[in-house]
XYZ file of C-alpha atoms in Angstrom:
787
model
C -11.413 -18.810 -0.189
C -12.449 -18.505 -3.983
C -9.060 -17.558 -5.342
C -10.260 -13.157 -5.517
C -8.873 -11.481 -8.127
C -8.749 -7.458 -6.582
C -8.651 -4.475 -8.693
C -7.974 -0.632 -7.340
C -10.410 1.477 -7.867
C -9.327 5.243 -7.950
C -12.565 6.313 -8.674
C -16.246 6.027 -9.380
C -15.764 4.770 -13.211
C -12.299 2.668 -12.015
C -14.981 0.844 -9.988
C -16.885 -0.104 -12.822
C -14.196 -0.704 -15.071
C -12.895 -3.062 -12.655
C -16.075 -4.672 -11.746
C -17.848 -5.005 -14.988
C -14.069 -6.703 -16.236
C -14.374 -9.507 -13.645
C -12.509 -8.256 -10.225
C -13.915 -10.304 -6.957
C -13.667 -6.669 -5.360
C -12.259 -3.918 -5.233
C -9.842 -1.222 -2.504
C -10.529 2.365 -2.735
C -10.353 5.769 -1.363
C -12.389 7.828 0.948
C -12.000 11.739 1.173
C -9.881 11.079 4.448
C -6.950 8.584 5.817
C -6.070 7.071 2.280
C -2.613 6.393 1.138
C -3.198 7.882 -2.276
C -4.188 11.152 -1.528
C -4.046 12.972 -4.625
C -6.646 9.856 -6.042
C -9.526 10.839 -7.555
C -11.002 9.095 -4.269
C -14.685 8.830 -3.628
C -16.998 11.727 -1.733
C -18.900 9.737 0.941
C -22.537 9.558 -1.105
C -20.367 7.979 -4.066
C -18.767 5.540 -1.880
C -22.053 4.177 0.085
C -23.245 4.108 -3.346
C -20.261 1.824 -4.034
C -20.730 -0.178 -1.274
C -24.026 -1.216 -2.470
C -23.334 -1.357 -6.435
C -20.535 -3.698 -5.028
C -23.373 -5.767 -3.210
C -25.993 -6.018 -5.827
C -23.036 -7.874 -7.617
C -22.046 -10.220 -5.635
C -18.564 -7.940 -5.110
C -16.596 -6.285 -2.242
C -15.276 -2.983 -1.483
C -12.110 -2.598 0.954
C -11.679 0.963 2.112
C -8.074 2.244 2.477
C -7.522 3.909 5.877
C -3.701 3.029 5.687
C -1.986 6.049 6.947
C -0.766 6.618 10.008
C -2.786 8.610 12.079
C -2.537 11.793 14.526
C -3.571 11.507 17.519
C -6.429 14.551 17.055
C -7.520 12.117 14.142
C -8.617 9.385 15.286
C -11.969 10.684 17.101
C -12.749 11.599 12.951
C -12.106 8.964 11.591
C -14.428 6.358 14.086
C -17.655 8.905 13.233
C -16.696 9.199 9.580
C -16.885 5.646 8.674
C -20.049 5.064 10.824
C -22.035 5.186 8.209
C -19.871 3.319 5.624
C -19.410 0.922 8.387
C -23.839 0.916 8.968
C -24.399 0.599 4.901
C -22.128 -3.029 5.679
C -18.095 -1.683 4.291
C -16.750 -5.544 4.025
C -12.858 -4.960 5.343
C -10.312 -1.355 6.479
C -7.732 -1.941 5.223
C -4.988 -0.067 8.322
C -1.881 1.105 8.473
C -1.623 2.349 12.164
C -1.826 0.701 15.064
C -3.637 2.625 17.048
C -6.224 3.358 13.870
C -6.294 -0.965 14.061
C -7.114 -0.968 17.992
C -9.340 1.567 17.496
C -12.069 -0.057 15.420
C -11.557 -3.442 16.173
C -12.980 -2.139 20.253
C -15.843 0.099 18.161
C -16.425 -2.541 14.938
C -16.582 -5.428 15.679
C -18.240 -7.158 12.847
C -15.964 -5.537 10.958
C -12.340 -7.276 8.981
C -9.948 -5.331 9.626
C -6.959 -6.033 6.275
C -3.673 -4.960 7.387
C -1.932 -2.889 4.778
C 1.261 -3.922 2.775
C 2.546 -0.323 5.073
C 2.810 -2.521 8.312
C 5.709 -4.501 6.981
C 5.248 -7.363 7.672
C 7.971 -9.741 7.141
C 6.382 -13.288 7.926
C 5.004 -15.470 9.758
C 6.092 -14.090 13.168
C 4.466 -10.388 12.652
C 1.472 -12.234 10.656
C 0.919 -14.013 14.854
C 1.274 -10.666 16.239
C -1.438 -8.897 13.705
C -4.210 -12.308 13.697
C -4.350 -11.855 17.704
C -4.965 -8.656 17.891
C -8.216 -9.625 15.552
C -6.510 -9.215 11.758
C -8.627 -11.333 9.513
C -6.109 -10.396 6.340
C -2.619 -9.982 5.761
C -0.928 -7.809 3.292
C 2.500 -8.784 3.768
C 5.320 -6.690 2.690
C 6.017 -6.907 -1.222
C 9.497 -8.751 -1.144
C 7.639 -12.130 0.792
C 9.220 -15.555 -1.624
C 6.720 -18.013 -2.030
C 8.315 -20.100 1.049
C 7.611 -17.361 2.776
C 3.902 -16.679 2.352
C 3.807 -20.663 2.860
C 4.791 -19.583 6.138
C 2.133 -16.956 7.332
C -0.259 -20.173 5.542
C 0.789 -23.008 7.872
C 0.883 -21.055 10.866
C -1.850 -18.496 10.908
C -5.224 -18.968 9.682
C -5.079 -15.471 8.028
C -6.332 -14.709 4.932
C -3.361 -13.533 2.540
C -3.478 -10.601 -0.030
C -0.319 -10.318 -2.707
C 0.584 -7.523 -4.907
C 0.767 -9.321 -8.452
C 0.557 -6.278 -10.875
C 1.698 -2.520 -10.725
C 3.937 -1.253 -9.300
C 7.036 -1.875 -6.988
C 8.028 0.246 -4.393
C 12.264 0.818 -3.598
C 12.524 0.496 -0.663
C 10.152 -2.267 2.172
C 6.300 -0.141 2.031
C 5.912 1.716 5.280
C 9.601 2.031 6.054
C 10.456 4.954 3.588
C 10.880 8.321 4.749
C 12.707 9.678 1.024
C 9.603 11.774 0.140
C 8.908 12.923 3.512
C 12.608 13.957 4.406
C 13.636 16.160 1.149
C 10.004 17.583 0.415
C 7.291 16.961 3.348
C 5.168 14.737 1.068
C 5.367 11.847 3.265
C 4.297 8.054 2.040
C 3.062 7.127 5.404
C 0.566 10.371 5.103
C -0.600 9.161 1.455
C 1.330 12.257 -0.364
C 4.382 10.435 -1.709
C 6.161 12.187 -4.240
C 7.922 9.173 -5.372
C 11.606 10.475 -5.740
C 12.638 7.326 -6.393
C 11.725 7.823 -9.530
C 14.508 10.353 -10.106
C 18.171 9.801 -11.748
C 20.272 9.189 -9.128
C 24.621 8.318 -9.296
C 25.999 5.812 -7.485
C 29.697 5.773 -5.950
C 30.970 8.734 -9.164
C 29.357 6.484 -11.553
C 27.135 7.800 -14.435
C 23.072 9.299 -13.500
C 20.667 6.256 -13.753
C 17.184 5.127 -12.249
C 18.965 3.322 -9.606
C 15.610 3.212 -7.344
C 13.168 2.626 -9.898
C 12.294 -1.444 -10.330
C 10.088 -2.948 -12.890
C 6.392 -3.177 -12.770
C 5.934 -6.639 -11.882
C 3.510 -9.121 -13.802
C 3.283 -12.163 -12.434
C 0.898 -14.730 -15.048
C 3.607 -16.884 -16.015
C 3.355 -17.091 -11.969
C 0.460 -17.430 -11.249
C 0.083 -20.611 -10.741
C 2.879 -21.189 -7.462
C 1.321 -18.080 -5.913
C -2.031 -19.982 -5.998
C -0.334 -22.965 -4.682
C 1.639 -20.671 -2.080
C -1.608 -20.375 -0.725
C -2.255 -16.860 -1.587
C -6.094 -15.811 -1.235
C -6.734 -12.620 -2.890
C -4.321 -11.480 -6.166
C -4.362 -7.248 -5.753
C -3.535 -4.839 -8.783
C -1.665 -1.930 -8.106
C -3.093 1.149 -9.818
C -5.147 3.760 -7.585
C -3.121 6.604 -9.720
C -3.586 5.027 -13.424
C -6.047 5.266 -15.538
C -9.591 2.912 -16.328
C -8.435 1.705 -18.834
C -5.444 0.400 -17.248
C -7.870 -0.927 -14.317
C -10.219 -3.190 -16.500
C -7.386 -4.337 -19.235
C -5.562 -5.886 -16.035
C -8.762 -6.747 -13.676
C -9.518 -8.822 -16.752
C -6.577 -10.505 -17.842
C -6.434 -11.562 -14.662
C -9.476 -12.300 -13.648
C -9.364 -14.722 -17.410
C -6.415 -16.767 -16.130
C -7.889 -17.837 -12.661
C -10.490 -19.212 -14.703
C -8.272 -20.910 -16.309
C -5.878 -22.376 -13.625
C -8.954 -23.832 -11.646
C -10.257 -24.777 -15.211
C -7.818 -26.854 -16.231
C -5.154 -26.690 -12.954
C -1.721 -26.168 -14.017
C -1.597 -28.957 -16.648
C -3.563 -27.076 -18.938
C -2.360 -23.260 -17.599
C -0.267 -21.452 -20.493
C 0.183 -17.952 -21.123
C -0.605 -15.994 -24.406
C 2.192 -13.964 -25.645
C 0.036 -11.616 -26.444
C -1.791 -10.929 -23.670
C 1.738 -9.757 -21.980
C 1.868 -7.356 -24.635
C -1.668 -6.373 -24.330
C -0.414 -5.312 -20.354
C 2.673 -4.371 -21.461
C 0.289 -2.019 -23.859
C -1.325 -0.625 -20.694
C 1.703 0.273 -18.241
C 5.143 -0.867 -18.207
C 8.259 0.361 -16.697
C 11.305 -1.162 -19.239
C 9.180 -3.675 -19.511
C 8.508 -6.861 -16.303
C 9.026 -8.973 -14.278
C 8.115 -11.346 -11.499
C 8.526 -9.346 -8.581
C 10.584 -11.109 -5.645
C 8.461 -15.143 -5.345
C 11.352 -16.534 -6.716
C 13.768 -13.951 -6.524
C 15.496 -11.965 -3.689
C 16.566 -9.301 -5.556
C 19.071 -8.096 -8.731
C 19.157 -6.055 -11.785
C 17.407 -7.792 -13.932
C 14.495 -6.237 -11.520
C 14.972 -2.806 -11.544
C 14.617 0.115 -14.618
C 17.638 1.548 -14.323
C 17.079 3.280 -18.045
C 13.297 4.955 -17.801
C 11.527 5.232 -15.117
C 8.263 6.388 -16.592
C 5.625 3.890 -18.918
C 7.675 2.186 -21.191
C 5.049 1.266 -23.721
C 6.356 -1.252 -26.612
C 8.939 -1.071 -29.280
C 6.977 1.597 -32.043
C 9.520 2.807 -34.862
C 13.456 2.619 -35.438
C 14.821 6.575 -37.170
C 15.747 5.522 -40.875
C 16.476 8.862 -41.450
C 15.777 13.207 -41.392
C 16.317 15.677 -43.368
C 16.098 18.984 -41.890
C 12.799 18.885 -39.786
C 11.112 15.962 -41.033
C 11.696 12.418 -39.747
C 10.962 9.227 -41.769
C 10.660 5.892 -39.689
C 10.408 2.070 -39.961
C 7.076 0.270 -38.407
C 8.218 -2.065 -35.511
C 5.248 -3.365 -35.098
C 1.547 -2.713 -36.660
C 1.057 1.466 -35.430
C -2.893 2.571 -36.378
C -4.395 5.838 -36.396
C -4.567 7.417 -32.606
C -1.342 5.315 -31.076
C 1.431 7.841 -29.445
C 5.598 7.324 -30.289
C 6.531 8.993 -27.494
C 4.859 12.034 -27.404
C 4.009 12.007 -31.238
C 0.635 11.206 -32.195
C 0.013 8.284 -35.269
C -1.886 10.313 -37.914
C -2.525 6.964 -40.250
C -2.696 3.015 -40.188
C 0.988 2.295 -40.829
C 1.550 -2.050 -41.264
C 5.071 -3.403 -39.215
C 7.865 -2.766 -41.808
C 6.482 -0.211 -43.791
C 8.484 4.227 -43.311
C 6.304 6.682 -42.320
C 7.001 10.820 -41.633
C 7.132 12.696 -38.580
C 7.917 16.944 -39.558
C 9.577 17.567 -35.928
C 9.110 20.864 -34.683
C 12.013 21.515 -32.735
C 14.023 19.411 -35.852
C 16.330 17.964 -33.096
C 19.011 15.966 -34.173
C 18.277 12.656 -33.683
C 20.659 9.568 -34.142
C 19.978 6.913 -36.747
C 18.181 3.695 -35.254
C 17.004 6.119 -32.773
C 14.025 3.601 -31.416
C 10.589 5.704 -29.867
C 8.442 3.351 -27.664
C 4.408 3.247 -28.721
C 2.833 4.712 -25.588
C -0.657 4.660 -25.943
C -2.016 1.874 -27.813
C -5.842 3.147 -29.436
C -7.365 0.478 -30.418
C -6.538 -1.473 -26.973
C -8.170 1.645 -24.791
C -11.464 2.466 -27.541
C -12.057 -1.191 -26.934
C -11.844 -1.388 -23.264
C -13.795 2.086 -23.167
C -16.607 0.440 -24.847
C -16.559 -3.397 -23.208
C -15.745 -2.042 -18.648
C -15.525 1.024 -19.175
C -19.156 2.491 -20.243
C -20.540 -0.057 -18.467
C -22.468 -1.119 -15.772
C -23.249 -4.504 -14.174
C -27.054 -5.664 -14.494
C -28.095 -9.010 -12.847
C -30.504 -11.071 -14.647
C -33.439 -12.156 -13.004
C -36.586 -13.360 -13.887
C -40.036 -12.065 -13.317
C -44.255 -13.041 -13.454
C -46.726 -10.136 -14.722
C -49.973 -11.146 -14.091
C -53.301 -9.011 -15.193
C -56.508 -9.758 -15.728
C -59.937 -7.017 -16.713
C -61.379 -5.867 -12.276
C -58.183 -7.255 -10.165
C -55.396 -5.836 -9.622
C -51.928 -6.271 -11.449
C -49.391 -8.842 -10.251
C -45.900 -8.556 -11.232
C -43.191 -11.427 -8.952
C -39.584 -10.761 -9.277
C -37.461 -13.582 -8.770
C -33.289 -13.497 -8.050
C -31.638 -16.084 -7.688
C -27.350 -15.496 -6.526
C -26.172 -19.015 -6.094
C -27.276 -19.979 -2.997
C -30.062 -17.855 -2.302
C -33.256 -16.855 -3.834
C -35.745 -13.908 -3.143
C -38.622 -13.666 -4.361
C -40.417 -10.433 -4.396
C -44.837 -10.188 -5.071
C -45.821 -6.067 -6.023
C -49.490 -5.535 -6.318
C -50.245 -2.573 -8.300
C -53.396 -0.579 -9.620
C -57.208 -2.432 -10.542
C -56.736 -3.539 -14.141
C -59.452 -1.649 -16.131
C -61.299 -3.120 -19.435
C -60.214 -1.847 -22.621
C -63.215 -0.141 -24.019
C -61.797 0.723 -27.737
C -58.271 -1.307 -28.465
C -56.496 -3.210 -25.724
C -52.796 -4.029 -24.581
C -51.448 -6.315 -26.559
C -48.601 -9.269 -25.039
C -45.796 -7.839 -27.028
C -46.359 -4.269 -25.797
C -46.396 -4.869 -22.463
C -43.496 -6.539 -22.407
C -41.479 -4.675 -24.149
C -42.929 -2.263 -22.484
C -41.919 -4.351 -18.108
C -38.101 -5.300 -20.089
C -36.926 -1.378 -19.920
C -35.493 -2.609 -16.440
C -32.830 1.118 -17.862
C -30.071 2.112 -15.695
C -31.195 -0.099 -12.391
C -29.280 -3.351 -11.315
C -31.537 -5.555 -13.394
C -32.345 -6.496 -16.608
C -35.112 -9.402 -17.246
C -33.758 -12.659 -18.329
C -37.105 -14.111 -18.429
C -40.753 -12.094 -18.138
C -43.696 -14.276 -18.417
C -46.841 -12.475 -18.946
C -50.442 -14.000 -18.051
C -53.116 -11.469 -20.049
C -57.192 -11.703 -19.244
C -58.804 -10.865 -22.808
C -59.675 -6.930 -23.115
C -56.972 -5.232 -20.689
C -56.273 -2.054 -20.214
C -53.589 -0.425 -17.994
C -52.201 3.080 -18.500
C -48.179 2.872 -19.031
C -47.228 4.226 -16.227
C -48.802 2.760 -13.817
C -46.686 -0.559 -15.663
C -42.947 1.429 -14.967
C -44.469 2.081 -11.660
C -44.765 -1.660 -11.140
C -41.597 -2.334 -11.921
C -39.948 0.490 -10.089
C -41.399 -0.757 -7.278
C -40.656 -4.162 -7.781
C -37.160 -3.824 -8.405
C -36.747 -1.208 -5.853
C -37.724 -3.793 -2.957
C -35.489 -6.355 -4.875
C -32.678 -3.865 -4.361
C -34.011 -3.703 -0.011
C -34.168 -7.921 -0.055
C -31.126 -8.110 -1.500
C -29.154 -5.281 0.923
C -30.437 -5.415 4.002
C -28.223 -8.698 5.037
C -25.349 -6.416 5.066
C -26.711 -3.868 7.071
C -25.861 -3.315 10.721
C -26.250 -0.549 13.443
C -23.258 0.923 14.885
C -23.636 2.366 19.084
C -22.485 5.381 19.655
C -19.207 6.360 19.404
C -17.225 5.367 22.813
C -13.799 7.111 22.690
C -14.005 10.868 24.928
C -14.289 13.404 22.248
C -11.345 15.338 23.611
C -8.536 12.776 24.074
C -8.792 9.569 22.925
C -5.828 7.504 25.312
C -4.746 8.278 28.810
C -2.450 10.900 29.254
C 0.055 11.126 32.094
C 1.894 14.256 32.879
C 5.625 14.808 33.666
C 6.554 13.402 36.941
C 7.514 15.697 39.330
C 11.352 15.057 40.307
C 12.294 12.966 36.920
C 15.425 14.554 35.255
C 16.167 13.702 31.308
C 18.393 11.589 30.534
C 20.166 10.720 27.437
C 21.121 7.668 25.405
C 23.249 7.020 22.368
C 23.028 4.579 19.594
C 25.628 4.318 17.478
C 25.265 1.476 14.190
C 29.655 0.687 15.064
C 31.899 0.182 17.767
C 34.043 2.442 16.578
C 33.816 5.595 19.638
C 32.359 3.452 22.369
C 35.865 2.936 24.045
C 35.724 6.799 24.104
C 32.350 7.527 24.978
C 31.866 4.548 27.490
C 34.503 7.573 29.251
C 31.650 10.824 29.387
C 29.850 11.055 32.745
C 25.501 11.118 32.156
C 24.967 9.016 28.996
C 22.077 6.809 31.160
C 22.104 4.186 27.976
C 23.799 2.641 25.476
C 22.092 1.068 22.378
C 24.977 -1.291 19.959
C 23.097 -1.386 15.857
C 22.946 -5.108 14.861
C 25.209 -3.369 12.110
C 27.950 -3.511 14.592
C 28.250 -7.319 14.812
C 27.968 -8.660 11.097
C 31.873 -10.421 11.109
C 31.563 -13.933 11.951
C 33.402 -12.741 15.531
C 30.375 -10.749 16.684
C 29.621 -12.791 19.537
C 32.997 -12.080 21.141
C 32.361 -8.198 19.965
C 29.474 -8.431 21.873
C 30.249 -9.386 24.765
C 33.232 -7.434 24.727
C 31.615 -4.429 24.461
C 28.570 -4.725 27.325
C 31.552 -5.845 29.704
C 33.036 -2.410 28.561
C 29.477 -0.214 28.802
C 28.816 -2.613 31.996
C 32.707 -1.550 33.521
C 31.925 2.112 33.873
C 27.379 1.702 35.162
C 25.925 2.307 31.496
C 23.243 -0.202 30.214
C 24.149 -1.521 27.100
C 21.205 -2.486 24.980
C 20.824 -4.249 21.370
C 19.256 -3.548 18.106
C 17.549 -5.647 16.323
C 17.259 -5.331 12.321
C 15.365 -3.630 10.563
C 14.107 -6.157 9.133
C 13.463 -9.806 10.576
C 13.132 -12.405 8.199
C 12.976 -16.147 8.516
C 14.822 -16.959 4.739
C 17.380 -20.188 4.484
C 20.440 -17.550 4.259
C 19.285 -16.047 7.741
C 19.027 -18.537 10.351
C 22.109 -19.378 11.625
C 21.599 -15.866 11.899
C 18.852 -15.183 14.012
C 19.927 -14.139 17.767
C 18.949 -16.840 20.217
C 17.868 -16.887 23.893
C 21.147 -16.727 25.654
C 22.566 -13.791 22.791
C 19.566 -11.519 24.025
C 20.614 -12.389 27.714
C 23.626 -10.965 27.739
C 22.591 -7.162 26.589
C 20.339 -4.550 29.335
C 17.344 -4.428 27.106
C 16.694 -4.713 23.158
C 15.046 -1.974 21.014
C 12.440 -3.271 18.212
C 12.245 -2.165 15.218
C 9.320 -4.251 13.895
C 6.294 -6.442 14.980
C 8.146 -9.835 13.635
C 11.294 -9.291 17.013
C 8.282 -8.485 19.496
C 6.492 -12.253 18.490
C 9.907 -13.590 17.987
C 10.759 -13.058 21.470
C 8.193 -13.867 23.140
C 9.058 -17.551 20.858
C 11.816 -18.185 22.720
C 11.278 -17.044 25.609
C 12.583 -14.063 26.350
C 11.848 -11.907 29.281
C 14.616 -9.212 29.426
C 13.582 -5.970 28.486
C 12.605 -4.269 25.346
C 11.403 -1.328 23.808
C 10.259 0.426 20.429
C 12.005 2.420 17.758
C 10.771 5.107 15.483
C 9.931 3.308 12.617
C 8.087 0.442 15.103
C 5.336 3.958 14.320
C 3.477 5.474 17.238
C 1.489 8.275 16.470
C -1.243 8.413 18.698
C -1.144 7.347 22.278
C -3.292 3.634 21.438
C -0.475 3.127 18.844
C 1.607 3.349 22.589
C -0.462 1.344 23.964
C -0.663 -1.864 21.687
C 3.165 -1.373 21.718
C 2.910 -1.245 25.212
C 0.608 -5.156 26.000
C 3.304 -6.221 23.809
C 5.617 -5.822 26.478
C 7.531 -2.242 25.544
C 8.766 -0.443 28.536
C 8.256 2.717 26.114
C 8.132 3.977 22.980
C 10.836 5.575 20.448
C 8.308 9.200 19.034
C 8.213 9.313 15.368
C 10.002 11.615 13.044
C 6.997 12.921 11.573
C 5.076 14.809 14.143
C 6.019 18.564 14.868
C 6.465 19.290 18.455
C 2.654 20.312 18.787
C 1.441 16.958 17.646
C 4.077 15.086 20.214
C 2.736 17.904 22.879
C -1.513 16.027 22.031
C 0.370 12.262 21.900
C 2.055 12.494 24.940
C 6.094 11.838 25.391
C 5.897 10.817 29.257
C 8.506 7.967 29.806
C 9.352 7.958 25.954
C 12.673 8.406 24.161
C 12.906 11.244 21.371
C 15.638 11.844 18.706
C 17.226 15.222 19.121
C 20.764 14.413 16.509
C 20.979 11.093 13.591
C 20.991 10.549 9.988
C 16.877 9.138 9.746
C 17.080 5.798 6.819
C 15.143 7.172 4.076
C 14.578 4.282 2.829
C 15.547 -0.061 3.987
C 15.090 -1.874 0.138
C 15.767 -5.655 0.174
C 17.800 -4.360 -3.158
C 21.880 -4.004 -2.927
C 23.337 -1.478 -4.900
C 25.901 -3.617 -5.875
C 24.289 -5.652 -7.610
C 22.193 -3.112 -9.382
C 25.777 -1.381 -10.330
C 27.838 -3.448 -10.795
C 28.567 -6.705 -8.897
C 27.647 -7.583 -4.901
C 30.811 -9.068 -2.773
C 28.680 -9.473 0.207
C 30.738 -7.593 1.825
C 29.056 -4.806 4.505
C 30.748 -1.238 2.745
C 29.611 2.976 3.370
C 28.644 4.045 0.065
C 27.468 7.260 -1.096
C 24.373 7.832 -3.727
C 24.142 11.383 -5.112
C 20.855 13.010 -7.099
C 20.723 15.363 -9.575
C 21.377 18.308 -6.940
C 24.415 16.257 -6.054
C 23.588 15.613 -2.258
C 24.627 12.924 -1.002
C 22.926 10.250 0.434
C 25.244 7.422 2.361
C 24.506 3.796 1.667
C 25.365 0.896 3.827
C 25.084 -2.839 2.691
C 23.931 -4.982 5.351
C 25.087 -8.451 4.045
C 24.355 -10.531 7.000
C 20.794 -9.692 6.720
C 20.941 -8.807 3.015
C 19.530 -5.745 2.871
C 20.090 -1.971 2.211
C 20.184 1.469 4.161
C 19.820 4.418 2.230
C 20.522 7.856 4.784
C 19.494 11.351 4.407
C 21.856 13.741 3.329
C 22.065 14.853 6.735
C 21.463 14.746 9.692
C 18.282 16.429 12.607
C 19.875 18.381 15.428
C 18.046 20.003 18.519
C 21.304 21.486 19.246
C 19.330 25.188 21.029
C 16.497 23.225 21.179
C 16.297 21.907 24.817
C 13.986 23.930 26.238
C 11.424 23.114 23.697
C 12.468 19.341 23.946
C 12.037 18.989 27.752
C 8.086 20.906 27.436
C 7.218 17.505 25.302
C 8.496 15.345 29.188
C 10.323 12.763 26.931
C 12.026 10.098 29.409
C 15.207 10.620 27.159
C 16.510 11.779 24.525
C 18.862 10.182 22.324
C 21.919 10.547 19.775
C 21.657 8.595 16.934
C 25.000 7.318 14.957
C 25.676 6.166 12.024
C 28.173 7.471 9.438
C 30.651 9.613 12.037
C 33.573 9.029 12.739
C 35.018 8.723 16.882
C 36.322 12.206 16.977
C 32.685 13.682 15.507
C 30.816 10.970 18.158
C 33.023 12.759 21.103
C 32.700 16.167 20.099
C 28.764 16.061 19.192
C 27.927 13.651 22.557
C 29.983 16.296 24.242
C 27.284 19.074 22.904
C 24.752 18.120 23.265
C 25.524 16.955 26.571
C 26.328 20.300 27.723
C 23.011 21.483 26.767
C 20.196 18.356 27.419
C 22.242 17.186 30.255
C 24.185 19.490 32.519
C 22.482 22.527 30.967
C 25.464 24.378 30.319
C 24.616 26.528 27.474
C 23.633 25.817 23.814
C 26.419 24.320 20.994
C 27.764 25.506 17.463
C 27.882 22.087 15.350
C 30.285 22.485 12.674
C 28.068 20.204 9.982
C 25.220 20.847 7.886
C 22.083 19.664 9.883
C 17.701 20.154 9.249
C 15.210 20.489 12.354
C 13.083 17.676 10.342
C 9.782 17.427 10.943
C 9.625 19.132 14.055
C 9.198 22.339 13.050
C 6.908 22.167 10.043
C 5.056 18.052 10.543
C 3.718 16.875 7.757
C 0.512 17.602 6.187
């Protein structure tokens, strides 16, 4: 396909501006189910209008339905989408597996794009989703060019990649920090961005350690295009309209430059980078992960908000008056941090600012220009206040005693539409006949319609007269018919929604006589020897973090043997991040390794496909970060071979009951990983020794978040400051009828593991009363849920 410049549209005005600036397509949210709940999203009426607007101008509109879907929402989603589907919606961007499955069934002609929120980490995950019916994948933003090339080589999917704008610190879709801290879930479009707050690491000073720079890929655009990327995605549905227009225009310029002149004729102008800096940046730009795995150069540790450009330096200060020297040309209306510039100031010249708070500043202090008035005004004039009009040709024939006939011709490069409209009889002028000039001037007034006449021929007899109102009516009917004919190919008809009203999935009650089981997962082998001595444990999981040393196979074999000697099945938990890159190829588990265990707990879609390709036929199940917020998502994973799913941690008890927990596993104790990131806090704060370890990240309130370096797989995991603990809630949990409940140990000592496990066994398995824990805890979302 032709390289697509894909722009964000957080509002109707943003959509118009992006398309005017040269974007080929826009992605936008409606009033429901989008990952930017706080954007000025389109109303239903606006959304339908915008779909038509895009199609009239040869553009495309993709609707974001990229949130996790609760059981009761699936019916509402399908019914809500029907009118947009019938209007001709081009594609839906989806995160939830259940949503994906249902939309494929209900709207077979609708393209489904896999959101970056689905955390596709490479060709394995892409192949899995291609089999499900995806037409396009938006892979994790952390992938490098080689991984993108592999997706291109091994699948037939279109590839859409982010090329400009904000980066998340965590792999998208794998962040629960906003959710666990403040109840605003990124998986539900309500992220509060706690990553942009200051933190300290291992006792160091506060910095913005989790705040990446924005990316700008103009310099490496040829590499990205040659890797096989079809669609260049610009981030920014929450940013101002001028930003959308300016960035879209810039990428349009350089995509066209590359296609016209090739790599040899491709050069990026410094002034263009400066324009992008003026629009928005955090501490400058990085090139993203395309050519580097991670690093401190990608982070904006000193500032988390718009950096702008260096505007002025403090020369001196006397009382409330400060004197500054302009480091670049400043314009009236510019803003230096929060101070408006009152007059134009040439570079190098001094000027004064009267500061109301008389704050003492250090000489040499630099204030950045965070708003460039001329740039914003230019963008407003050129793009944000403009509507596209398609050029058409026309021919008007008027002759006394004959009906007026207007023909209009529209050609889109492939097809031509011809419309002929016959109007009222033309009268013979009794006094002053119409002139061709006057008729043409009147007919050329297309106003706010999608069209403008490039050429209009007039064939006019002598002594003609036709009221101006009838000329206007003739033009209106012709343009309306042209619009109808142009949009007709996009129209579709949806049969009735086939989902049942009461339920979207088959429910099963708890089978009589089936008892609840308790399982335990460990992230280190400490405590395993004592754990296997406790009667009542149904299954032990050993996380990949247990086997990060060179003697991993020997340790695994001994651990499995120890569990089996006590009659306890031993499962392996796959890595949270599973990427096929040279540094990790040798660490990929082979069939012999996998068959060593009694089952495998999966953390991502990559692993489902990988195990299939190596021929693994043993038991598998899905962990809670392979989200199954509805029964249909469970069915997708069951069809992929999972014998059970782990219940999501963002649903309250009532929502879990609606979803059905039969045979599934429910977490009742454990620190939740709130971020899984390719970035390394050791690198950011000093030096990475490439040694696994446990560290502490503290927020501004003093809460401590444990951090683990998973060096063999080269990612960090940040855990919640306190564990979820459902002690004293056994009766509530049992009402959900799960097949098993799990204790997940991450940072606990062997002694703590023993004590906590005994307490939960006593309450949940032996029903001998509750225990009082000696640790701080949270109930998570099981009571409060998320919106």
